[in-house]
Short mmCIF file of C-alpha atoms in Angstrom, two decimals:
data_model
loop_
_atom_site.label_atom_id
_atom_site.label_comp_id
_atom_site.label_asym_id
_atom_site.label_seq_id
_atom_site.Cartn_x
_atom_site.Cartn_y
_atom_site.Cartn_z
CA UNK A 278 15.72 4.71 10.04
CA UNK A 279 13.91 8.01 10.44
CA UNK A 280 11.02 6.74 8.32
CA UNK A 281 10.44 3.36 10.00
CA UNK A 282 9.85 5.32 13.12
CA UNK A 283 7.23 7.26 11.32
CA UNK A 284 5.89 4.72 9.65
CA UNK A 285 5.27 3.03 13.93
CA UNK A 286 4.31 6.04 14.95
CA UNK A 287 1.75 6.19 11.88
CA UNK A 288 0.22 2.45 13.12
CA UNK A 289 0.29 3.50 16.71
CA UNK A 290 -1.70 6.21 16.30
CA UNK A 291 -3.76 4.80 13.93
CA UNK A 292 -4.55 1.43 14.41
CA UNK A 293 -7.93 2.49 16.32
CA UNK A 294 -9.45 4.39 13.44
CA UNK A 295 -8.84 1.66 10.95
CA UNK A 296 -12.61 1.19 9.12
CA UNK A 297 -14.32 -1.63 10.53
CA UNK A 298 -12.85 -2.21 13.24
CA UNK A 299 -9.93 -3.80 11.50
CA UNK A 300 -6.00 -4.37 11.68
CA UNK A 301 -3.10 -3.55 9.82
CA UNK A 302 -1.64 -6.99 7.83
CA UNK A 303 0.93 -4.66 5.42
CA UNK A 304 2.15 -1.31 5.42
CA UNK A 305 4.69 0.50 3.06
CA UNK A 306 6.88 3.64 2.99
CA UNK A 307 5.25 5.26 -0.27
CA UNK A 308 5.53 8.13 -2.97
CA UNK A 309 9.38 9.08 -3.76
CA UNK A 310 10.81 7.63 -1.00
CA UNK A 311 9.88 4.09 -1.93
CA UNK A 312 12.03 4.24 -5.44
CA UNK A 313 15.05 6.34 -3.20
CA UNK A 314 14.12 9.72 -5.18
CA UNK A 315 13.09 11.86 -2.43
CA UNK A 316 14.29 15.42 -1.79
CA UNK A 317 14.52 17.04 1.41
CA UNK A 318 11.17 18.44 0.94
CA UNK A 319 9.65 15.23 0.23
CA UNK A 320 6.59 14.67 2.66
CA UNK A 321 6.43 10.78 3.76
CA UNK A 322 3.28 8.72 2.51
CA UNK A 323 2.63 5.78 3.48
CA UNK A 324 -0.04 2.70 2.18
CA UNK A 325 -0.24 -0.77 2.61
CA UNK A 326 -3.43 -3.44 3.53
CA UNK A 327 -5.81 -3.95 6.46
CA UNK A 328 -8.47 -6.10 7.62
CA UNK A 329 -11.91 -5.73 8.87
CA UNK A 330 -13.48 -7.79 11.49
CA UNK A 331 -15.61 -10.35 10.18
CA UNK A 332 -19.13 -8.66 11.23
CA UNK A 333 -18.38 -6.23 9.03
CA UNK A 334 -17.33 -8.40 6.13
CA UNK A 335 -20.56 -10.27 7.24
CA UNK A 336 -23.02 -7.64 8.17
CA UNK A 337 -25.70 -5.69 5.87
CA UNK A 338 -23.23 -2.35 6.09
CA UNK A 339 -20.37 -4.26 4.18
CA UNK A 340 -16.69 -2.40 4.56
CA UNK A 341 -15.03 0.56 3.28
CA UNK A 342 -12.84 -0.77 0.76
CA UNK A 343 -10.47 2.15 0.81
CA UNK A 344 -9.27 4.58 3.85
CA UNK A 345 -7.08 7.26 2.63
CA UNK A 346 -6.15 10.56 3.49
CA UNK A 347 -4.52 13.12 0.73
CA UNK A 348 -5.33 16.65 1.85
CA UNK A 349 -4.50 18.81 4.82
CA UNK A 350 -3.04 17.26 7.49
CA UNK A 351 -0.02 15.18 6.73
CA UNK A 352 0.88 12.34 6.42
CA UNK A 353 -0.83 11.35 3.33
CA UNK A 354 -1.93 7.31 3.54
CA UNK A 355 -3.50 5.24 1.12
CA UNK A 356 -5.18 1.47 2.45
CA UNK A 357 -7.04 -1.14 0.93
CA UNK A 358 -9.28 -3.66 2.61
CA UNK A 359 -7.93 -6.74 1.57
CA UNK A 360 -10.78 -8.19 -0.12
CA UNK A 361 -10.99 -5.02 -2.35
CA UNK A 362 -7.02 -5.19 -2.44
CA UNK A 363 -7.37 -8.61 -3.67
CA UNK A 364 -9.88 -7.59 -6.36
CA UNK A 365 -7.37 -5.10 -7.44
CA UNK A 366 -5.06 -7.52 -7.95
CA UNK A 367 -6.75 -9.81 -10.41
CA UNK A 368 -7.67 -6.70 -12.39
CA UNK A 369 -3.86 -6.62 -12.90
CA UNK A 370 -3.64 -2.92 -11.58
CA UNK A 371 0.00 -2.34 -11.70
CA UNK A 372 0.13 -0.60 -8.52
CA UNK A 373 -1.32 -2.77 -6.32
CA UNK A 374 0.93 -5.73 -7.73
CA UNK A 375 3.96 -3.52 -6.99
CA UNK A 376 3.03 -4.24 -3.21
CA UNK A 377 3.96 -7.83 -3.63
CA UNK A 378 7.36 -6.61 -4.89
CA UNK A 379 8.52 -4.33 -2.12
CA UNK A 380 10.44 -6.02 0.53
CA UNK A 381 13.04 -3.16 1.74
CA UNK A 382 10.25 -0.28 2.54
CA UNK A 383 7.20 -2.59 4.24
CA UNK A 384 6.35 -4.34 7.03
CA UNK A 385 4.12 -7.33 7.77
CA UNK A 386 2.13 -6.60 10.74
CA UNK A 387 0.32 -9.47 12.33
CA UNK A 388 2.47 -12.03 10.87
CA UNK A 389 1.06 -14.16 13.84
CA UNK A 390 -2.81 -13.57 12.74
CA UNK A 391 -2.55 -13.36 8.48
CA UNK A 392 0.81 -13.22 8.18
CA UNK A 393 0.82 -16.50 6.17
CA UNK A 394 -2.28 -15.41 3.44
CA UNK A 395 0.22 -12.61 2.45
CA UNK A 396 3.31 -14.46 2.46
CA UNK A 397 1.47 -16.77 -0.02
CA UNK A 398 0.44 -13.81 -2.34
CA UNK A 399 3.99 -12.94 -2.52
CA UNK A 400 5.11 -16.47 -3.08
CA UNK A 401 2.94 -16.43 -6.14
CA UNK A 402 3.16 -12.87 -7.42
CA UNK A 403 5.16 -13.72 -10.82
CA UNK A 404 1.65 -15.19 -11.54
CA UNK A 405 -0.52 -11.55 -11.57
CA UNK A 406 2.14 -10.13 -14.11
CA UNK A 407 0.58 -10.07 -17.74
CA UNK A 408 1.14 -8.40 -20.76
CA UNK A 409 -1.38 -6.15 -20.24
CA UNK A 410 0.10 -5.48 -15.99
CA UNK A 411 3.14 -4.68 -17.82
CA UNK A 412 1.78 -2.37 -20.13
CA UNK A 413 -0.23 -0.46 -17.67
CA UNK A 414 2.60 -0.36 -15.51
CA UNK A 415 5.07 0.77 -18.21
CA UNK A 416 2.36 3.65 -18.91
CA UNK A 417 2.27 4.46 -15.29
CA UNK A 418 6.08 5.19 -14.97
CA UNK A 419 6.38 7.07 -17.94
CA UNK A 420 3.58 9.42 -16.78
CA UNK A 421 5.53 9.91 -13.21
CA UNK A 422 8.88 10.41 -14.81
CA UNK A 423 7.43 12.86 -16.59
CA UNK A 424 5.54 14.68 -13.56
CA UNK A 425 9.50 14.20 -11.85
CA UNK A 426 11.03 16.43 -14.95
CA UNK A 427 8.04 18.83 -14.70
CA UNK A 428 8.72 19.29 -10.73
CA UNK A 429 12.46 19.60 -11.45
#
């Protein structure tokens, strides 16, 4: 329960700073806690989607596709815009697909505004997985179960 207070506290606090003026539509608990292998001196990341206003989308100065922070301060976050996010997708990147897969550590935020675009992206998510998703993502795990023995 700890972590879902973070994880308010986290949109709270940042919902103003979001690039272009935007919103949060998903957030996730991320890094070890996310697959239950976290240690007591685990730090909490968290990641998930946002949205830009549309006169950014629409304007000459485009959006920042991602807003992340990984050094210094914690906590560490990693967010996509969610045309960029969606981009992601169709390049298969296993990482991003995982997102459609995790229902016990996200949230849906503004269910009431775009709620429904990412309900349907989950409601078709068997359809991103390819061979190649598969073997990217197969290549991915093996490299952080090997960075878990290495830290162990």
């Amino acid at each position: 329960m700890e972590l879902w207070k973070q994880l308010s506290e986290f949109r709270a606090t940042h919902e103003y700073k979001i690039p272009g003026d935007g919103f949060f539509l998903f957030t996730k608990i991320g890094g070890r806690h996310s697959y239950n292998l976290a240690k007591d001196s685990s730090d909490v990341d968290f990641g998930g989607v946002y949205v830009s206003a549309t006169r950014h989308v629409a304007g000459l100065d485009g959006v920042v596709d991602t807003w992340e922070h990984t050094k210094g301060e914690k906590p560490d976050f990693d967010f996509h815009e969610v045309g960029h996010f969606c981009r992601l997708l169709l390049k298969g990147n296993p990482n991003k697909i995982e997102n459609l897969f995790i229902d016990v550590h996200s949230d849906l935020c503004n269910s009431n505004v775009t709620g429904n675009y990412w309900i349907e992206l989950v409601r078709n998510r068997r359809k991103l997985i390819s061979r190649e998703v598969l073997k990217q993502y197969l290549g991915y795990m093996n490299g952080q179960l090997e960075r878990l023995r290495r830290s162990q």
